[in-house]
Coordinates of C-alpha atoms in Angstrom, one line a residue:
M1383 CA -262.4 16.3 -1.9
L1384 CA -261.8 14.3 1.5
R1385 CA -262.5 16.8 4.7
F1386 CA -259.2 17.3 6.6
R1387 CA -259.8 15.9 10.2
P1388 CA -256.5 17.0 12.2
S1389 CA -257.2 15.2 15.4
L1390 CA -253.5 14.0 16.0
L1391 CA -252.1 17.2 14.7
C1392 CA -254.7 19.2 17.2
A1393 CA -253.4 17.0 20.0
A1394 CA -249.8 17.5 19.0
A1395 CA -250.2 21.4 18.7
A1396 CA -252.1 21.5 22.3
V1397 CA -249.2 19.7 24.1
F1398 CA -246.6 21.7 22.0
L1399 CA -248.2 25.1 23.1
L1400 CA -248.4 23.5 27.2
S1401 CA -244.9 22.7 26.9
A1402 CA -243.5 26.0 25.1
G1403 CA -245.2 28.0 27.8
Q1404 CA -243.3 26.4 30.6
T1405 CA -240.3 27.9 31.9
E1406 CA -237.0 26.2 32.3
A1407 CA -237.2 26.0 36.1
Q1408 CA -240.8 24.7 35.9
D1409 CA -239.5 22.4 33.0
T1410 CA -242.6 20.9 30.8
Q1411 CA -245.5 19.7 32.4
D1412 CA -245.5 16.5 30.3
S1413 CA -242.0 15.7 31.7
I1414 CA -242.9 16.4 35.4
T1415 CA -246.4 14.9 35.7
P1416 CA -247.0 12.8 32.8
A1417 CA -250.8 11.8 32.7
P1418 CA -251.8 8.4 31.8
S1419 CA -253.1 8.1 28.1
A1420 CA -256.7 7.8 27.7
P1421 CA -258.0 4.5 26.5
R1422 CA -257.2 4.5 22.4
P1423 CA -260.6 4.3 20.4
P1424 CA -260.7 1.6 17.8
Q1425 CA -258.9 3.0 14.7
D1426 CA -261.1 4.0 11.5
P1427 CA -260.9 0.7 9.3
R1428 CA -260.1 3.2 6.5
I1429 CA -256.7 4.4 8.0
V1430 CA -255.9 0.8 8.7
R1431 CA -256.5 -0.1 5.1
L1432 CA -254.6 3.0 4.0
K1433 CA -251.6 2.5 6.2
A1434 CA -251.4 -1.3 5.0
E1435 CA -251.1 0.1 1.4
A1436 CA -248.4 2.5 2.1
A1437 CA -246.3 -0.1 3.7
S1438 CA -246.7 -2.0 0.7
K1439 CA -245.5 1.0 -1.2
V1440 CA -242.8 1.3 0.7
E1441 CA -241.8 -2.2 0.3
A1442 CA -242.2 -1.9 -3.4
R1443 CA -239.4 1.0 -3.4
A1444 CA -237.0 -1.2 -1.6
K1445 CA -234.5 -1.0 -4.4
L1446 CA -235.2 2.7 -4.5
V1447 CA -234.0 2.6 -1.1
Q1448 CA -231.1 0.7 -1.4
E1449 CA -229.9 2.8 -4.2
I1450 CA -230.4 6.2 -2.1
I1451 CA -228.4 4.7 0.8
D1452 CA -225.6 3.4 -1.4
Q1453 CA -225.2 6.2 -3.6
I1454 CA -225.0 8.5 -0.7
Y1455 CA -222.5 6.5 1.3
S1456 CA -220.2 6.7 -1.9
Y1457 CA -220.1 10.6 -1.5
G1458 CA -219.3 10.8 1.9
E1459 CA -219.1 14.5 2.3
L1460 CA -218.5 16.5 5.2
G1461 CA -220.5 19.5 6.6
M1462 CA -221.2 22.4 4.2
Q1463 CA -219.6 20.2 1.2
E1464 CA -222.4 17.8 0.8
F1465 CA -222.5 19.2 -3.0
E1466 CA -222.9 15.6 -4.8
T1467 CA -225.3 14.3 -2.1
S1468 CA -227.3 17.4 -2.4
K1469 CA -227.4 17.4 -6.4
Y1470 CA -228.7 13.7 -6.2
L1471 CA -231.3 13.8 -4.0
T1472 CA -232.8 17.1 -5.1
G1473 CA -232.6 15.5 -8.7
L1474 CA -234.2 12.6 -7.6
L1475 CA -237.1 14.9 -5.6
E1476 CA -237.7 16.8 -8.8
K1477 CA -238.2 13.5 -10.9
N1478 CA -241.0 12.9 -8.4
G1479 CA -242.6 16.1 -8.7
F1480 CA -241.0 18.1 -5.9
T1481 CA -240.3 21.7 -6.3
I1482 CA -236.9 22.6 -4.9
Q1483 CA -235.7 25.8 -3.3
R1484 CA -231.8 26.1 -3.1
N1485 CA -229.3 27.6 -1.0
V1486 CA -231.7 28.0 1.8
A1487 CA -230.3 30.0 4.9
G1488 CA -227.8 31.0 2.9
M1489 CA -225.9 27.4 2.8
P1490 CA -224.9 26.4 -0.4
T1491 CA -225.7 22.6 0.3
G1492 CA -229.0 23.8 2.0
W1493 CA -232.3 23.1 0.2
V1494 CA -236.2 22.5 0.7
A1495 CA -238.4 20.2 -1.4
R1496 CA -242.4 20.6 -1.5
W1497 CA -245.1 18.7 -3.0
G1498 CA -248.8 19.3 -2.6
S1499 CA -250.7 22.2 -1.4
G1500 CA -252.9 23.2 1.7
K1501 CA -253.3 21.9 5.2
P1502 CA -251.5 20.2 6.8
V1503 CA -248.2 21.0 6.1
I1504 CA -245.8 18.0 7.5
S1505 CA -242.0 18.6 7.2
L1506 CA -239.5 15.3 6.8
G1507 CA -235.9 16.1 7.8
S1508 CA -232.6 14.0 8.5
D1509 CA -229.0 14.8 8.3
I1510 CA -226.7 14.1 5.3
D1511 CA -222.9 15.0 6.4
G1512 CA -220.2 12.7 7.1
I1513 CA -217.4 12.0 9.8
P1514 CA -213.6 13.0 9.1
Q1515 CA -211.6 10.0 8.4
S1516 CA -214.4 7.4 8.7
N1517 CA -214.2 6.2 5.0
Q1518 CA -214.7 2.4 4.8
T1519 CA -215.4 -0.4 2.5
P1520 CA -218.8 -1.7 3.7
A1521 CA -219.3 -5.1 4.7
T1522 CA -215.9 -5.8 6.0
A1523 CA -215.2 -6.6 9.4
Y1524 CA -211.8 -4.9 9.4
R1525 CA -210.1 -1.6 8.8
S1526 CA -210.5 -1.2 5.1
W1527 CA -210.3 2.2 3.3
Q1528 CA -212.0 2.9 0.3
V1529 CA -209.9 6.3 -0.2
Q1530 CA -207.0 6.4 2.1
G1531 CA -207.9 9.3 4.8
A1532 CA -211.0 10.5 3.3
P1533 CA -214.2 11.3 5.1
G1534 CA -217.3 8.8 5.3
H1535 CA -220.5 8.1 6.9
G1536 CA -219.3 6.7 10.2
E1537 CA -222.5 8.1 11.7
G1538 CA -224.9 6.6 9.1
H1539 CA -226.0 10.0 7.8
N1540 CA -226.4 8.3 4.3
S1541 CA -229.6 6.4 5.3
G1542 CA -231.9 9.0 6.7
Q1543 CA -233.0 10.8 3.6
A1544 CA -234.2 7.0 2.1
V1545 CA -236.6 6.8 4.9
N1546 CA -238.3 10.1 4.2
I1547 CA -238.3 9.9 0.4
A1548 CA -239.4 6.3 0.6
A1549 CA -242.4 7.4 2.9
A1550 CA -243.1 10.4 1.1
L1551 CA -243.5 9.0 -2.3
A1552 CA -245.9 6.0 -1.0
V1553 CA -248.0 8.7 0.9
K1554 CA -247.9 10.8 -2.2
E1555 CA -249.5 8.2 -4.1
I1556 CA -252.3 8.0 -2.0
M1557 CA -252.7 11.6 -1.5
M1558 CA -252.9 12.0 -5.4
R1559 CA -255.5 9.3 -5.9
D1560 CA -257.6 10.2 -3.2
K1561 CA -257.5 13.9 -3.7
M1562 CA -256.3 14.4 0.1
P1563 CA -255.0 18.0 0.7
G1564 CA -251.9 18.6 2.2
T1565 CA -248.2 19.5 1.8
L1566 CA -244.9 17.3 2.3
V1567 CA -242.0 19.3 3.0
I1568 CA -238.4 17.4 3.0
W1569 CA -235.2 19.2 4.1
P1570 CA -231.9 17.9 5.0
G1571 CA -229.7 18.4 8.1
V1572 CA -226.4 20.2 6.6
A1573 CA -223.4 20.1 8.7
E1574 CA -225.0 18.4 11.6
E1575 CA -222.0 17.1 13.1
Q1576 CA -221.1 20.7 13.4
L1577 CA -224.6 21.7 14.7
A1578 CA -224.4 24.5 12.2
S1579 CA -227.5 24.5 10.3
K1580 CA -231.1 23.7 12.1
A1581 CA -231.0 27.2 13.9
Y1582 CA -230.4 29.1 10.8
L1583 CA -233.1 27.0 9.2
V1584 CA -235.6 28.1 11.9
R1585 CA -234.4 31.7 11.7
A1586 CA -234.7 31.7 7.6
G1587 CA -238.6 30.4 8.3
V1588 CA -238.0 27.1 6.8
F1589 CA -240.8 26.1 9.4
N1590 CA -243.2 28.8 9.4
G1591 CA -246.7 27.4 8.8
V1592 CA -245.5 23.8 9.3
D1593 CA -248.0 22.0 11.5
A1594 CA -245.5 18.9 12.7
N1595 CA -242.3 17.6 11.7
L1596 CA -240.9 13.9 11.5
F1597 CA -237.3 13.7 11.8
A1598 CA -235.3 10.4 11.0
H1599 CA -231.8 9.0 12.4
V1600 CA -230.1 5.8 12.3
S1601 CA -229.8 3.8 15.3
D1602 CA -229.7 -0.2 15.8
E1603 CA -233.1 -0.1 17.1
F1604 CA -236.8 1.4 17.0
G1605 CA -236.1 4.3 19.2
I1606 CA -239.0 6.8 20.0
S1607 CA -239.7 9.0 22.8
W1608 CA -241.6 11.9 24.2
G1609 CA -240.3 14.9 26.5
D1610 CA -237.0 16.1 26.8
E1611 CA -234.4 13.6 25.2
S1612 CA -231.5 12.6 26.7
A1613 CA -228.9 14.8 25.2
L1614 CA -226.9 17.8 26.5
T1615 CA -227.3 21.6 25.3
L1616 CA -224.3 22.6 23.3
I1617 CA -222.3 25.6 22.2
S1618 CA -219.6 25.1 19.6
A1619 CA -217.3 28.2 19.4
Q1620 CA -213.7 29.3 18.1
F1621 CA -211.2 31.4 19.8
K1622 CA -208.9 33.3 17.8
F1623 CA -205.6 34.7 18.5
S1624 CA -203.5 37.0 17.0
G1625 CA -199.6 37.5 18.0
T1626 CA -196.6 38.6 16.0
A1627 CA -194.3 36.7 13.8
S1628 CA -190.6 36.5 14.0
H1629 CA -187.7 34.2 13.1
A1630 CA -188.2 31.3 15.8
A1631 CA -184.5 30.6 16.0
G1632 CA -182.9 34.3 15.0
A1633 CA -185.1 36.8 17.0
P1634 CA -187.9 34.6 19.1
W1635 CA -187.9 37.5 21.6
R1636 CA -189.1 39.8 18.8
G1637 CA -192.3 37.3 18.2
R1638 CA -195.5 36.9 20.1
S1639 CA -197.0 33.3 19.6
A1640 CA -200.6 33.3 19.3
L1641 CA -200.2 29.2 19.6
D1642 CA -198.7 29.9 23.1
A1643 CA -202.1 31.7 24.0
V1644 CA -204.2 28.8 22.4
M1645 CA -202.0 26.1 24.8
M1646 CA -202.4 28.4 27.7
M1647 CA -206.0 28.7 27.2
A1648 CA -206.3 24.9 26.7
N1649 CA -204.2 23.8 30.1
S1650 CA -206.3 26.4 31.7
W1651 CA -209.4 24.5 30.7
E1652 CA -207.7 21.2 31.7
Y1653 CA -207.2 22.7 35.2
H1654 CA -210.8 23.7 35.5
R1655 CA -212.3 20.5 34.6
E1656 CA -211.6 19.3 38.2
H1657 CA -214.1 21.9 39.2
M1658 CA -216.9 21.5 36.8
E1659 CA -220.1 19.3 37.5
L1660 CA -219.5 15.4 36.2
A1661 CA -222.4 16.1 33.6
Q1662 CA -220.6 18.6 31.5
R1663 CA -218.8 17.5 28.4
S1664 CA -216.3 19.6 26.6
H1665 CA -213.7 18.9 23.9
Y1666 CA -211.4 20.8 21.5
V1667 CA -209.1 20.7 18.7
I1668 CA -206.2 23.3 17.4
T1669 CA -207.5 24.2 14.1
D1670 CA -204.6 26.5 13.3
G1671 CA -201.1 26.2 15.4
G1672 CA -199.2 28.4 13.2
D1673 CA -197.4 27.5 9.5
Q1674 CA -194.1 26.0 10.4
P1675 CA -192.0 25.6 13.3
N1676 CA -189.0 28.1 12.2
V1677 CA -192.1 31.0 12.4
V1678 CA -193.2 32.1 15.6
P1679 CA -197.3 31.8 15.1
A1680 CA -198.9 35.1 14.0
T1681 CA -202.5 33.4 14.3
A1682 CA -203.7 30.5 16.2
S1683 CA -207.5 29.2 16.8
I1684 CA -208.9 26.7 19.2
W1685 CA -212.3 25.3 18.5
F1686 CA -214.4 24.0 21.4
F1687 CA -217.8 22.5 22.1
F1688 CA -219.2 23.1 25.3
R1689 CA -222.1 20.7 26.7
E1690 CA -224.3 21.0 29.6
R1691 CA -227.8 20.0 30.9
D1692 CA -229.6 23.1 30.3
V1693 CA -229.1 26.8 28.8
E1694 CA -227.7 28.3 31.7
R1695 CA -225.2 25.8 32.7
V1696 CA -223.6 25.7 29.1
T1697 CA -224.0 29.3 28.9
K1698 CA -221.9 29.6 32.0
M1699 CA -219.3 27.2 30.6
F1700 CA -218.8 29.5 27.4
E1701 CA -218.4 32.5 29.7
D1702 CA -215.9 31.0 32.0
A1703 CA -214.1 29.8 28.5
K1704 CA -213.9 33.7 27.4
V1705 CA -212.4 34.6 30.8
M1706 CA -209.5 31.8 30.2
A1707 CA -209.2 33.1 26.7
R1708 CA -208.6 36.9 27.9
A1709 CA -206.2 35.8 30.6
A1710 CA -204.0 33.5 28.0
A1711 CA -203.8 36.5 25.4
A1712 CA -202.8 38.8 28.6
G1713 CA -200.1 36.3 29.8
T1714 CA -198.7 35.9 26.4
F1715 CA -198.6 39.4 25.3
T1716 CA -201.0 38.6 22.2
V1717 CA -204.5 39.6 21.4
L1718 CA -207.9 37.6 21.6
D1719 CA -209.0 38.4 18.2
T1720 CA -212.2 36.7 17.6
V1721 CA -214.5 34.5 19.5
Q1722 CA -216.8 33.3 17.0
V1723 CA -219.8 31.1 17.5
I1724 CA -220.1 28.4 15.1
G1725 CA -223.3 26.5 16.3
S1726 CA -225.5 25.4 19.0
A1727 CA -227.8 22.7 19.7
W1728 CA -230.7 23.1 22.5
R1729 CA -232.1 19.8 24.3
P1730 CA -234.7 18.3 22.1
H1731 CA -238.2 18.0 23.4
M1732 CA -240.5 15.4 21.5
N1733 CA -244.2 15.7 21.1
K1734 CA -246.2 13.1 23.2
P1735 CA -249.3 12.5 20.9
I1736 CA -247.1 12.2 17.7
A1737 CA -244.8 9.9 19.5
E1738 CA -247.3 7.6 20.7
A1739 CA -248.8 7.5 17.3
M1740 CA -245.4 6.6 15.6
H1741 CA -244.7 4.2 18.5
R1742 CA -247.6 2.2 17.6
N1743 CA -246.9 2.1 14.0
A1744 CA -243.4 0.6 14.7
Q1745 CA -245.1 -2.0 16.9
R1746 CA -247.3 -2.7 13.8
V1747 CA -244.1 -2.8 11.6
G1748 CA -242.0 -4.7 13.5
M1749 CA -238.3 -5.3 13.3
P1750 CA -236.6 -6.2 10.1
A1751 CA -236.5 -10.0 9.3
W1752 CA -232.5 -10.5 9.5
S1753 CA -230.9 -13.2 7.7
A1754 CA -228.4 -15.7 9.2
D1755 CA -225.8 -13.8 7.3
D1756 CA -227.1 -10.2 8.7
Q1757 CA -226.6 -11.9 12.3
V1758 CA -223.1 -13.2 11.4
M1759 CA -221.7 -10.1 10.2
A1760 CA -223.1 -8.0 13.1
K1761 CA -221.5 -10.6 15.5
A1762 CA -218.1 -10.6 13.8
V1763 CA -218.3 -6.5 14.1
Q1764 CA -219.2 -7.0 17.5
R1765 CA -216.4 -9.3 18.3
L1766 CA -213.8 -6.7 16.5
M1767 CA -214.9 -3.9 19.1
Q1768 CA -214.6 -6.3 22.0
Q1769 CA -218.2 -6.0 22.8
P1770 CA -220.5 -8.8 23.6
D1771 CA -221.8 -10.7 20.4
S1772 CA -225.5 -10.5 20.7
G1773 CA -226.2 -9.6 17.2
L1774 CA -229.0 -7.7 16.0
T1775 CA -232.1 -6.1 17.7
T1776 CA -235.1 -8.3 16.9
K1777 CA -237.8 -6.6 19.2
V1778 CA -239.5 -3.4 19.3
G1779 CA -238.7 -1.5 22.5
P1780 CA -241.2 0.3 24.6
L1781 CA -242.0 4.1 24.0
R1782 CA -239.7 6.2 26.1
T1783 CA -240.8 8.7 28.4
P1784 CA -239.3 11.4 30.5
T1785 CA -239.2 8.9 33.5
D1786 CA -237.1 6.8 31.6
T1787 CA -234.9 9.5 30.4
P1788 CA -231.6 10.3 32.5
A1789 CA -231.4 14.0 33.5
G1790 CA -228.4 14.3 31.4
G1791 CA -226.9 13.0 28.3
T1792 CA -223.8 12.8 26.6
G1793 CA -224.4 13.5 23.0
S1794 CA -226.2 16.8 21.1
D1795 CA -228.3 17.3 18.3
D1796 CA -229.6 20.7 16.9
I1797 CA -232.9 19.2 15.8
G1798 CA -233.5 20.5 19.5
D1799 CA -234.0 23.6 17.7
V1800 CA -236.6 22.7 15.6
T1801 CA -238.5 20.7 18.3
W1802 CA -239.1 23.8 20.4
T1803 CA -240.2 25.6 17.0
V1804 CA -242.6 23.2 16.0
P1805 CA -244.1 19.6 17.2
S1806 CA -241.5 17.1 16.5
V1807 CA -240.4 13.5 16.9
T1808 CA -237.2 11.5 15.9
L1809 CA -237.7 8.1 14.7
Y1810 CA -234.7 6.3 15.4
Y1811 CA -234.7 3.5 13.0
P1812 CA -232.7 -0.1 13.1
S1813 CA -229.9 0.1 10.5
N1814 CA -226.8 -0.5 12.4
I1815 CA -225.1 -2.7 14.7
P1816 CA -225.6 -2.6 18.3
G1817 CA -222.3 -1.6 20.5
T1818 CA -220.5 0.7 17.6
P1819 CA -218.5 3.6 19.3
G1820 CA -220.2 6.2 17.2
H1821 CA -218.1 8.5 14.9
N1822 CA -215.8 6.2 13.8
W1823 CA -215.3 3.9 11.0
V1824 CA -216.5 0.8 12.6
D1825 CA -220.0 2.8 12.0
G1826 CA -219.7 2.8 8.7
I1827 CA -219.5 -1.1 8.1
A1828 CA -223.1 -1.8 7.9
M1829 CA -224.2 1.4 6.3
A1830 CA -224.2 0.1 2.8
T1831 CA -225.5 -3.4 3.5
P1832 CA -228.5 -5.4 3.6
I1833 CA -228.8 -4.6 7.5
A1834 CA -229.0 -1.0 6.5
H1835 CA -231.4 -1.4 3.7
K1836 CA -233.8 -3.5 5.5
G1837 CA -233.7 -1.1 8.4
V1838 CA -234.8 1.9 6.4
V1839 CA -237.5 -0.1 4.6
A1840 CA -238.7 -0.7 8.0
G1841 CA -238.4 2.7 9.1
A1842 CA -239.8 4.4 6.3
K1843 CA -243.0 2.2 6.6
V1844 CA -243.1 3.6 10.2
Q1845 CA -242.7 7.4 8.8
A1846 CA -245.2 6.9 6.1
M1847 CA -247.9 5.4 8.6
T1848 CA -247.3 8.5 11.1
L1849 CA -247.3 10.8 7.7
L1850 CA -251.0 9.3 7.5
D1851 CA -252.0 9.8 10.9
L1852 CA -251.1 13.2 10.8
M1853 CA -252.9 13.8 7.6
L1854 CA -256.4 12.0 8.3

């Protein structure tokens, strides 16, 4: 049996422990004073050979990659409803020798797949949920529903598990032949768009004993970074009000409108925006506005996303909202019935040694060889969006460091909860068109086309090579 030499894992663990030991006020040492990387010794010829073999094995699974991407695209399921997606993925993994644990962390669509034994234990994750009303016929540079009004993959979450599965199967084949110790763990990001699962996965112990975590997320380029990501900390919360129903025309004075409380809270928040710092992001939808116009609403609910740069600031936003909710209830003679935290996302922090190794692998793999047809479609979509028709990205960008990362951001991702639990890096892989708005049907146009297929194959090669870096 080959001896386990966890040099990269040791470096990753050391940086992770150092980062976790810093206070929020100090931030992390590697994001304040990034030390220059030591000269890299020549890589072991055996590792070079195995990486080339892994890339070939991924390439040989290009048809499987296409099938996974297109099949999950066809399901287009919303968060906590990813039943067909989970059934398909777990069935595929079981056929390839993985054992499946279902209903993980109390989520019907939560699962964990495991293969192998011993150390190191490397987990691979990616999201699987869709976006409301983003159903779209692929490869059409205009609005074309497949099913009118249905959800779809307007964020490209149909592609990430193909990256992980193709990489894992390639490395598994090498591990079996060379009798390499180690355990591969594959898990899904359930309901990522609601930021509703990863904190629960952490609490359920999914990452106990895991040595490193490799995450995959769609992009229009290879994006790899270390230190704090450009993202905002988030709290997702729903405020539920209760009032008294009455006939809205016959006896409105006998009613107490819960919807009035919701609207008053929303208006209060809008006035408050003027006095909040520019970095904040906050948005809401009314999830219950009553039943019909002639009945004074006895119940009403409003769902907020609060986003800020750190835990203290976002917690203050949440507490301010509670004050406004109580005031809205008092002003409408209703009751603030429930304040429910639905999800959260702390700012992700990526591991430097793993990110450096992953970026070297991305440079080795290079960008996909886009065809003329790929570029024509990309430019057509960009013109549709009234964006510069620059086409698809053709060069691997530099490794992003904390000095390249803005202090704030605009988006949020609950992978942050995992990155503060186990050394982690997110691989952003090139499977979409630059310039899309995000969370939109336009973002689904390329997600079941050769652009997505080629980008995932390239991403899977990088993921497989990084797995070998961690294994050897």
